[in-house]
GROMACS .gro file of C-alpha atoms in nm:
model
  404
    1MET     CA    1  -1.943  -2.228  -2.010
    2THR     CA    2  -1.893  -2.176  -1.638
    3THR     CA    3  -1.623  -2.436  -1.581
    4PRO     CA    4  -1.434  -2.358  -1.258
    5VAL     CA    5  -1.084  -2.236  -1.343
    6VAL     CA    6  -0.817  -2.275  -1.078
    7VAL     CA    7  -0.456  -2.182  -1.007
    8THR     CA    8  -0.219  -2.476  -0.966
    9GLY     CA    9   0.120  -2.306  -0.977
   10LEU     CA   10   0.283  -1.980  -0.868
   11GLY     CA   11   0.606  -1.818  -0.984
   12ILE     CA   12   0.699  -1.493  -0.809
   13ALA     CA   13   0.970  -1.235  -0.861
   14ALA     CA   14   0.913  -0.943  -0.622
   15PRO     CA   15   1.123  -0.666  -0.471
   16ASN     CA   16   1.089  -0.823  -0.126
   17GLY     CA   17   1.145  -1.181  -0.231
   18LEU     CA   18   1.267  -1.388  -0.524
   19GLY     CA   19   1.048  -1.697  -0.531
   20THR     CA   20   0.715  -1.767  -0.365
   21LYS     CA   21   0.857  -1.886  -0.034
   22ASP     CA   22   1.085  -1.584   0.016
   23PHE     CA   23   0.819  -1.336  -0.099
   24TRP     CA   24   0.551  -1.469   0.134
   25ALA     CA   25   0.785  -1.491   0.433
   26ALA     CA   26   0.903  -1.134   0.379
   27THR     CA   27   0.547  -1.010   0.329
   28LEU     CA   28   0.425  -1.165   0.653
   29GLN     CA   29   0.727  -1.024   0.836
   30GLY     CA   30   0.668  -0.675   0.698
   31GLU     CA   31   0.998  -0.664   0.510
   32SER     CA   32   1.009  -0.400   0.240
   33GLY     CA   33   1.192  -0.417  -0.091
   34ILE     CA   34   1.175  -0.043  -0.148
   35GLY     CA   35   1.502   0.149  -0.147
   36PRO     CA   36   1.725   0.381  -0.351
   37VAL     CA   37   1.741   0.307  -0.723
   38THR     CA   38   2.055   0.108  -0.811
   39ARG     CA   39   1.995   0.016  -1.175
   40PHE     CA   40   2.094   0.369  -1.280
   41THR     CA   41   2.201   0.688  -1.104
   42PRO     CA   42   1.878   0.870  -1.011
   43ASP     CA   43   2.029   1.184  -0.854
   44GLN     CA   44   1.905   1.420  -1.127
   45TYR     CA   45   1.545   1.302  -1.097
   46PRO     CA   46   1.286   1.415  -0.839
   47ALA     CA   47   1.192   1.052  -0.759
   48ARG     CA   48   1.479   0.832  -0.644
   49LEU     CA   49   1.325   0.522  -0.483
   50ALA     CA   50   1.207   0.197  -0.639
   51GLY     CA   51   1.124  -0.163  -0.561
   52GLU     CA   52   1.397  -0.364  -0.732
   53VAL     CA   53   1.403  -0.745  -0.748
   54PRO     CA   54   1.705  -0.853  -0.541
   55GLY     CA   55   1.962  -1.117  -0.623
   56PHE     CA   56   1.841  -1.203  -0.972
   57VAL     CA   57   2.125  -1.321  -1.197
   58ALA     CA   58   1.976  -1.427  -1.528
   59GLU     CA   59   2.284  -1.631  -1.623
   60GLU     CA   60   2.211  -1.866  -1.334
   61HIS     CA   61   1.866  -1.952  -1.467
   62LEU     CA   62   1.858  -1.914  -1.846
   63PRO     CA   63   2.065  -2.044  -2.140
   64GLY     CA   64   2.319  -1.802  -2.281
   65ARG     CA   65   2.148  -1.787  -2.620
   66LEU     CA   66   1.845  -1.613  -2.462
   67LEU     CA   67   2.036  -1.335  -2.290
   68PRO     CA   68   2.122  -1.120  -2.597
   69GLN     CA   69   1.759  -1.123  -2.713
   70THR     CA   70   1.574  -1.047  -2.389
   71ASP     CA   71   1.501  -0.749  -2.168
   72ARG     CA   72   1.519  -0.781  -1.791
   73MET     CA   73   1.140  -0.809  -1.766
   74THR     CA   74   1.138  -1.106  -2.005
   75ARG     CA   75   1.418  -1.281  -1.819
   76LEU     CA   76   1.223  -1.242  -1.495
   77ALA     CA   77   0.907  -1.367  -1.667
   78LEU     CA   78   1.078  -1.674  -1.814
   79VAL     CA   79   1.225  -1.774  -1.479
   80ALA     CA   80   0.899  -1.708  -1.293
   81THR     CA   81   0.724  -1.929  -1.550
   82ASP     CA   82   0.976  -2.208  -1.490
   83TRP     CA   83   0.905  -2.185  -1.117
   84ALA     CA   84   0.529  -2.178  -1.169
   85LEU     CA   85   0.536  -2.485  -1.393
   86GLU     CA   86   0.755  -2.667  -1.143
   87ASP     CA   87   0.519  -2.567  -0.862
   88ALA     CA   88   0.225  -2.701  -1.062
   89GLU     CA   89   0.419  -3.020  -1.144
   90VAL     CA   90   0.363  -2.961  -1.513
   91THR     CA   91   0.615  -3.073  -1.775
   92PRO     CA   92   0.513  -2.894  -2.097
   93LYS     CA   93   0.677  -3.143  -2.333
   94GLU     CA   94   0.448  -3.414  -2.196
   95LEU     CA   95   0.134  -3.223  -2.305
   96ASN     CA   96  -0.013  -3.147  -2.645
   97ALA     CA   97   0.135  -2.817  -2.760
   98TYR     CA   98  -0.207  -2.689  -2.870
   99ASP     CA   99  -0.356  -2.760  -2.527
  100MET     CA  100  -0.133  -2.494  -2.368
  101GLY     CA  101  -0.144  -2.116  -2.414
  102VAL     CA  102   0.006  -1.799  -2.272
  103VAL     CA  103  -0.180  -1.478  -2.183
  104THR     CA  104   0.023  -1.211  -2.005
  105ALA     CA  105  -0.017  -0.844  -1.931
  106SER     CA  106   0.233  -0.569  -2.008
  107SER     CA  107   0.251  -0.203  -1.922
  108SER     CA  108   0.568  -0.068  -2.076
  109GLY     CA  109   0.738  -0.346  -2.271
  110GLY     CA  110   1.115  -0.394  -2.269
  111PHE     CA  111   1.212  -0.033  -2.200
  112GLU     CA  112   1.567  -0.102  -2.084
  113PHE     CA  113   1.651  -0.309  -2.391
  114GLY     CA  114   1.498  -0.041  -2.614
  115GLN     CA  115   1.690   0.237  -2.445
  116ASN     CA  116   2.022   0.057  -2.486
  117GLU     CA  117   1.966  -0.006  -2.855
  118LEU     CA  118   1.850   0.350  -2.923
  119GLN     CA  119   2.165   0.477  -2.755
  120LYS     CA  120   2.368   0.262  -2.994
  121LEU     CA  121   2.170   0.401  -3.288
  122TRP     CA  122   2.234   0.763  -3.188
  123SER     CA  123   2.598   0.723  -3.086
  124LYS     CA  124   2.732   0.460  -3.328
  125GLY     CA  125   2.486   0.409  -3.612
  126GLY     CA  126   2.221   0.164  -3.724
  127GLN     CA  127   2.465  -0.118  -3.796
  128PHE     CA  128   2.531  -0.146  -3.422
  129VAL     CA  129   2.165  -0.197  -3.327
  130SER     CA  130   2.071  -0.553  -3.233
  131ALA     CA  131   1.833  -0.734  -3.464
  132TYR     CA  132   1.652  -0.843  -3.148
  133GLN     CA  133   1.539  -0.483  -3.097
  134SER     CA  134   1.263  -0.568  -3.343
  135PHE     CA  135   1.080  -0.761  -3.072
  136ALA     CA  136   1.263  -0.743  -2.738
  137TRP     CA  137   1.096  -0.410  -2.653
  138PHE     CA  138   0.749  -0.518  -2.762
  139TYR     CA  139   0.451  -0.551  -2.525
  140ALA     CA  140   0.380  -0.907  -2.637
  141VAL     CA  141   0.736  -1.035  -2.602
  142ASN     CA  142   0.682  -1.209  -2.267
  143SER     CA  143   0.394  -1.414  -2.407
  144GLY     CA  144   0.600  -1.492  -2.715
  145GLN     CA  145   0.916  -1.598  -2.536
  146ILE     CA  146   0.729  -1.805  -2.276
  147SER     CA  147   0.535  -1.988  -2.548
  148ILE     CA  148   0.849  -2.055  -2.755
  149ARG     CA  149   1.056  -2.174  -2.459
  150ASN     CA  150   0.784  -2.414  -2.345
  151GLY     CA  151   0.642  -2.523  -2.680
  152MET     CA  152   0.298  -2.376  -2.613
  153LYS     CA  153   0.098  -2.329  -2.933
  154GLY     CA  154  -0.256  -2.283  -2.796
  155PRO     CA  155  -0.450  -1.955  -2.764
  156SER     CA  156  -0.214  -1.679  -2.656
  157GLY     CA  157  -0.204  -1.301  -2.632
  158VAL     CA  158  -0.119  -0.994  -2.430
  159VAL     CA  159  -0.336  -0.738  -2.252
  160VAL     CA  160  -0.224  -0.376  -2.218
  161SER     CA  161  -0.421  -0.177  -1.960
  162ASP     CA  162  -0.150  -0.064  -1.717
  163GLN     CA  163  -0.194  -0.202  -1.364
  164ALA     CA  164  -0.544  -0.331  -1.439
  165GLY     CA  165  -0.394  -0.547  -1.712
  166GLY     CA  166  -0.275  -0.810  -1.466
  167LEU     CA  167  -0.635  -0.897  -1.378
  168ASP     CA  168  -0.755  -0.858  -1.735
  169ALA     CA  169  -0.497  -1.117  -1.843
  170LEU     CA  170  -0.619  -1.367  -1.583
  171ALA     CA  171  -0.974  -1.313  -1.702
  172GLN     CA  172  -0.873  -1.372  -2.064
  173ALA     CA  173  -0.689  -1.689  -1.957
  174ARG     CA  174  -1.001  -1.809  -1.777
  175ARG     CA  175  -1.205  -1.741  -2.089
  176GLN     CA  176  -0.971  -1.951  -2.305
  177ILE     CA  177  -0.978  -2.242  -2.059
  178ARG     CA  178  -1.357  -2.232  -2.058
  179LYS     CA  179  -1.342  -2.258  -2.437
  180GLY     CA  180  -1.149  -2.580  -2.407
  181THR     CA  181  -0.777  -2.507  -2.366
  182ARG     CA  182  -0.630  -2.733  -2.098
  183LEU     CA  183  -0.372  -2.498  -1.946
  184ILE     CA  184  -0.286  -2.129  -1.969
  185VAL     CA  185   0.022  -1.954  -1.832
  186SER     CA  186  -0.092  -1.609  -1.720
  187GLY     CA  187  -0.005  -1.308  -1.506
  188GLY     CA  188   0.240  -1.026  -1.559
  189ILE     CA  189   0.599  -0.915  -1.503
  190ASP     CA  190   0.716  -0.558  -1.563
  191ALA     CA  191   1.059  -0.400  -1.527
  192SER     CA  192   1.124  -0.049  -1.652
  193ILE     CA  193   1.365   0.092  -1.395
  194CYS     CA  194   1.591   0.269  -1.641
  195PRO     CA  195   1.621   0.639  -1.739
  196TRP     CA  196   1.382   0.608  -2.032
  197GLY     CA  197   1.125   0.422  -1.826
  198TRP     CA  198   1.177   0.662  -1.536
  199VAL     CA  199   1.106   0.970  -1.744
  200ALA     CA  200   0.795   0.804  -1.886
  201GLN     CA  201   0.668   0.730  -1.536
  202LEU     CA  202   0.747   1.080  -1.411
  203ALA     CA  203   0.534   1.218  -1.694
  204GLY     CA  204   0.228   1.064  -1.528
  205GLU     CA  205   0.286   1.291  -1.225
  206ARG     CA  206   0.204   1.015  -0.975
  207LEU     CA  207   0.550   0.923  -0.844
  208SER     CA  208   0.642   0.994  -0.484
  209GLU     CA  209   0.936   1.231  -0.436
  210GLU     CA  210   0.988   1.130  -0.073
  211ASP     CA  211   1.336   0.991   0.003
  212ASP     CA  212   1.242   0.798   0.318
  213PRO     CA  213   1.159   0.440   0.203
  214ASP     CA  214   0.921   0.397   0.497
  215ARG     CA  215   0.715   0.704   0.410
  216ALA     CA  216   0.743   0.723   0.031
  217TYR     CA  217   0.446   0.502  -0.056
  218VAL     CA  218   0.165   0.537   0.198
  219PRO     CA  219  -0.182   0.488   0.043
  220PHE     CA  220  -0.484   0.598   0.247
  221ASP     CA  221  -0.247   0.801   0.468
  222PRO     CA  222  -0.290   1.176   0.538
  223LEU     CA  223   0.054   1.228   0.379
  224ALA     CA  224  -0.006   1.017   0.067
  225ALA     CA  225   0.171   1.189  -0.221
  226GLY     CA  226   0.223   0.935  -0.496
  227HIS     CA  227   0.357   0.584  -0.537
  228VAL     CA  228   0.695   0.419  -0.561
  229PRO     CA  229   0.741   0.220  -0.884
  230GLY     CA  230   0.872  -0.132  -0.879
  231GLU     CA  231   0.962  -0.427  -1.096
  232GLY     CA  232   0.854  -0.790  -1.095
  233GLY     CA  233   0.519  -0.960  -1.051
  234ALA     CA  234   0.379  -1.312  -1.066
  235ILE     CA  235   0.312  -1.585  -1.319
  236LEU     CA  236   0.023  -1.823  -1.254
  237ILE     CA  237  -0.059  -2.163  -1.400
  238MET     CA  238  -0.434  -2.183  -1.463
  239GLU     CA  239  -0.629  -2.499  -1.540
  240ASP     CA  240  -0.978  -2.642  -1.557
  241LEU     CA  241  -1.063  -2.770  -1.208
  242ALA     CA  242  -1.168  -3.116  -1.325
  243ALA     CA  243  -0.849  -3.161  -1.526
  244ALA     CA  244  -0.638  -3.041  -1.236
  245ARG     CA  245  -0.809  -3.281  -0.997
  246ALA     CA  246  -0.775  -3.567  -1.244
  247ARG     CA  247  -0.398  -3.535  -1.249
  248GLY     CA  248  -0.380  -3.493  -0.871
  249ALA     CA  249  -0.265  -3.133  -0.878
  250ARG     CA  250  -0.248  -2.914  -0.570
  251VAL     CA  251  -0.503  -2.635  -0.614
  252TYR     CA  252  -0.439  -2.292  -0.462
  253GLY     CA  253  -0.784  -2.159  -0.540
  254GLU     CA  254  -1.034  -2.056  -0.804
  255ILE     CA  255  -1.048  -1.743  -1.020
  256ALA     CA  256  -1.416  -1.716  -0.946
  257GLY     CA  257  -1.530  -1.374  -1.068
  258TYR     CA  258  -1.417  -1.083  -1.284
  259GLY     CA  259  -1.546  -0.736  -1.362
  260ALA     CA  260  -1.401  -0.445  -1.559
  261THR     CA  261  -1.514  -0.091  -1.632
  262PHE     CA  262  -1.371   0.229  -1.773
  263ASP     CA  263  -1.392   0.565  -1.599
  264PRO     CA  264  -1.577   0.850  -1.769
  265LYS     CA  265  -1.393   1.140  -1.927
  266PRO     CA  266  -1.232   1.373  -1.670
  267GLY     CA  267  -1.471   1.656  -1.587
  268SER     CA  268  -1.775   1.443  -1.660
  269ASP     CA  269  -2.062   1.445  -1.412
  270ARG     CA  270  -2.072   1.064  -1.428
  271GLN     CA  271  -1.931   0.860  -1.140
  272PRO     CA  272  -1.605   0.661  -1.155
  273GLY     CA  273  -1.650   0.301  -1.261
  274LEU     CA  274  -1.464   0.119  -0.983
  275ARG     CA  275  -1.772   0.035  -0.777
  276GLN     CA  276  -1.941  -0.118  -1.082
  277ALA     CA  277  -1.631  -0.329  -1.153
  278ILE     CA  278  -1.640  -0.465  -0.798
  279ARG     CA  279  -2.008  -0.548  -0.818
  280ALA     CA  280  -1.961  -0.711  -1.158
  281ALA     CA  281  -1.685  -0.935  -1.017
  282LEU     CA  282  -1.906  -1.034  -0.723
  283ASP     CA  283  -2.199  -1.107  -0.953
  284ASP     CA  284  -1.979  -1.313  -1.185
  285ALA     CA  285  -1.864  -1.519  -0.886
  286GLY     CA  286  -2.219  -1.556  -0.754
  287ALA     CA  287  -2.097  -1.396  -0.432
  288ALA     CA  288  -2.248  -1.142  -0.194
  289PRO     CA  289  -2.034  -0.875  -0.026
  290ALA     CA  290  -2.062  -1.071   0.300
  291ASP     CA  291  -1.886  -1.364   0.133
  292ILE     CA  292  -1.563  -1.168   0.087
  293ASP     CA  293  -1.312  -1.206   0.370
  294VAL     CA  294  -1.050  -0.953   0.255
  295VAL     CA  295  -0.997  -0.688  -0.012
  296PHE     CA  296  -0.655  -0.639  -0.169
  297ALA     CA  297  -0.669  -0.270  -0.260
  298ASP     CA  298  -0.526  -0.100  -0.565
  299ALA     CA  299  -0.377   0.162  -0.328
  300ALA     CA  300  -0.279   0.444  -0.563
  301ALA     CA  301  -0.146   0.673  -0.286
  302VAL     CA  302  -0.285   0.970  -0.479
  303PRO     CA  303  -0.539   1.140  -0.248
  304GLU     CA  304  -0.818   1.171  -0.505
  305LEU     CA  305  -0.772   0.814  -0.626
  306ASP     CA  306  -0.752   0.683  -0.268
  307ARG     CA  307  -1.079   0.862  -0.193
  308ILE     CA  308  -1.251   0.705  -0.493
  309GLU     CA  309  -1.133   0.357  -0.397
  310ALA     CA  310  -1.221   0.396  -0.028
  311GLU     CA  311  -1.569   0.519  -0.118
  312ALA     CA  312  -1.623   0.229  -0.360
  313ILE     CA  313  -1.519  -0.028  -0.098
  314THR     CA  314  -1.736   0.136   0.167
  315GLU     CA  315  -2.038   0.159  -0.065
  316VAL     CA  316  -2.017  -0.211  -0.152
  317PHE     CA  317  -1.918  -0.359   0.185
  318GLY     CA  318  -2.035  -0.096   0.432
  319PRO     CA  319  -1.826   0.115   0.672
  320ARG     CA  320  -1.538  -0.101   0.800
  321GLY     CA  321  -1.733  -0.392   0.657
  322VAL     CA  322  -1.437  -0.600   0.536
  323PRO     CA  323  -1.063  -0.616   0.611
  324VAL     CA  324  -0.863  -0.423   0.352
  325THR     CA  325  -0.493  -0.464   0.284
  326ALA     CA  326  -0.228  -0.333   0.043
  327PRO     CA  327   0.092  -0.536   0.082
  328LYS     CA  328   0.228  -0.358  -0.224
  329THR     CA  329   0.350  -0.091   0.019
  330MET     CA  330   0.643  -0.336   0.059
  331THR     CA  331   0.710  -0.371  -0.314
  332GLY     CA  332   0.596  -0.053  -0.485
  333ARG     CA  333   0.348  -0.057  -0.771
  334LEU     CA  334   0.464  -0.316  -1.023
  335TYR     CA  335   0.233  -0.205  -1.304
  336SER     CA  336   0.113  -0.514  -1.495
  337GLY     CA  337   0.284  -0.736  -1.237
  338ALA     CA  338   0.111  -0.582  -0.934
  339ALA     CA  339  -0.233  -0.740  -0.955
  340PRO     CA  340  -0.109  -1.095  -1.031
  341LEU     CA  341   0.118  -1.060  -0.728
  342ASP     CA  342  -0.184  -0.954  -0.521
  343VAL     CA  343  -0.377  -1.254  -0.652
  344ALA     CA  344  -0.088  -1.479  -0.551
  345ALA     CA  345  -0.086  -1.317  -0.206
  346ALA     CA  346  -0.463  -1.368  -0.180
  347LEU     CA  347  -0.424  -1.737  -0.262
  348LEU     CA  348  -0.149  -1.771  -0.001
  349ALA     CA  349  -0.370  -1.588   0.251
  350ILE     CA  350  -0.644  -1.843   0.184
  351GLN     CA  351  -0.392  -2.124   0.230
  352ASP     CA  352  -0.244  -1.995   0.557
  353GLY     CA  353  -0.536  -1.805   0.713
  354LEU     CA  354  -0.329  -1.486   0.737
  355ILE     CA  355  -0.403  -1.141   0.594
  356PRO     CA  356  -0.078  -0.953   0.528
  357ALA     CA  357  -0.044  -0.603   0.666
  358THR     CA  358  -0.027  -0.266   0.495
  359THR     CA  359   0.307  -0.139   0.624
  360ASN     CA  360   0.399   0.215   0.733
  361VAL     CA  361   0.050   0.358   0.678
  362ARG     CA  362  -0.143   0.569   0.929
  363LEU     CA  363  -0.504   0.556   0.810
  364ALA     CA  364  -0.651   0.898   0.736
  365PRO     CA  365  -0.967   0.961   0.945
  366GLU     CA  366  -1.180   1.037   0.638
  367TYR     CA  367  -1.153   0.676   0.516
  368ASP     CA  368  -1.395   0.440   0.689
  369LEU     CA  369  -1.189   0.132   0.612
  370ASP     CA  370  -1.084  -0.165   0.824
  371LEU     CA  371  -0.726  -0.137   0.702
  372VAL     CA  372  -0.497  -0.415   0.823
  373THR     CA  373  -0.181  -0.246   0.952
  374GLY     CA  374   0.105  -0.327   1.183
  375SER     CA  375   0.115  -0.706   1.160
  376PRO     CA  376  -0.070  -0.984   0.973
  377ARG     CA  377  -0.421  -1.063   1.091
  378THR     CA  378  -0.527  -1.420   1.157
  379ALA     CA  379  -0.856  -1.491   0.979
  380SER     CA  380  -1.049  -1.763   0.805
  381VAL     CA  381  -1.003  -1.652   0.445
  382ARG     CA  382  -1.219  -1.835   0.196
  383ALA     CA  383  -1.268  -1.559  -0.061
  384ALA     CA  384  -1.076  -1.244  -0.149
  385LEU     CA  385  -1.137  -0.950  -0.381
  386VAL     CA  386  -0.842  -0.803  -0.570
  387ILE     CA  387  -0.876  -0.453  -0.716
  388ALA     CA  388  -0.654  -0.298  -0.983
  389ARG     CA  389  -0.671   0.030  -1.170
  390GLY     CA  390  -0.469   0.147  -1.467
  391TYR     CA  391  -0.360   0.493  -1.573
  392GLY     CA  392  -0.620   0.638  -1.806
  393GLY     CA  393  -0.931   0.502  -1.638
  394PHE     CA  394  -0.907   0.122  -1.638
  395ASN     CA  395  -1.080  -0.056  -1.347
  396SER     CA  396  -1.068  -0.431  -1.287
  397ALA     CA  397  -1.163  -0.660  -1.001
  398VAL     CA  398  -1.124  -1.034  -0.946
  399VAL     CA  399  -1.275  -1.264  -0.686
  400VAL     CA  400  -1.043  -1.543  -0.573
  401ARG     CA  401  -1.178  -1.819  -0.352
  402ALA     CA  402  -1.087  -2.156  -0.211
  403ALA     CA  403  -1.165  -2.436  -0.453
  404ALA     CA  404  -1.460  -2.658  -0.372
   0.00000   0.00000   0.00000
């Protein structure tokens, strides 16, 4: 089936804004959420900056019974889901439980919860470890807790492909809606800013060690030297277009096309798969490169990866053939939450006719990109391409466009 699948609700928790309104206002104003790590003391580590979600007090949003059994990422995901459902004007208890599902992405699981319980195990003994450790750390816990809290018993799951997973989850949600499920909660929220999570991220050798927040994460810049990690992301409510229209829902836009590839083994003479993922997404949407009004870049800030992405964009769209932006320079890379947040930003760009800027970046001369820098660019945005890549070779791309 090729039923149009649309987004009717957004719930955002980002380092530069808690809630959709605050996030979008900060993004358009170029306000960054990157700063020194506060969730633990980072002095002994070579990387000391992160994008942390500000002002989030779980006790103000969730019942006390949920707090002992949830990691920070799950608390953020539950609250973002509440906001997305409210935005979509959906009351889950009024719908058939089997007509609603949950498909989220995860990169690391509940690392902070797991670290705390392992510390209890080592220092005090097994009898002091919470029974909730059995699932609170798990990759699928956000999908599970969202479905339980909202009584959603339809097709559900979790996708694990690092930063690409956020787009893969949306694609899986679209697939389930096309099979007949009325509504899917999808997207991704990650939060692993704790010593255990930090060491795991450092092992990938892609973190920036720059201490200046304005220069630490600068993709496509001559001084690009790694990314700043962050926490948060976005939850989206996805529905069949006809069903959404029938209930009078406000529609942000359509998830119109999707493509995914996997890079060849390092050292292979085969080309990276990003360009093919982009073309597959365009083909799936029935769109030509000229139909795309903006590209939201993956923006690795690793010179070799930036080169691969810039070449893929240039090969598909031509030299400076399409505006390119990476507003994640204001949030850091949020792993599974990054791409859903970019999709949300793309939908808001379509709504407002504004392309957010890539802050603090001075475009390297070797990249023939029309990178939007400095301030937002006014434009008629009807379709956007969102790119995401995951550690280990995952490539995904999604076309988002205004609903008919």
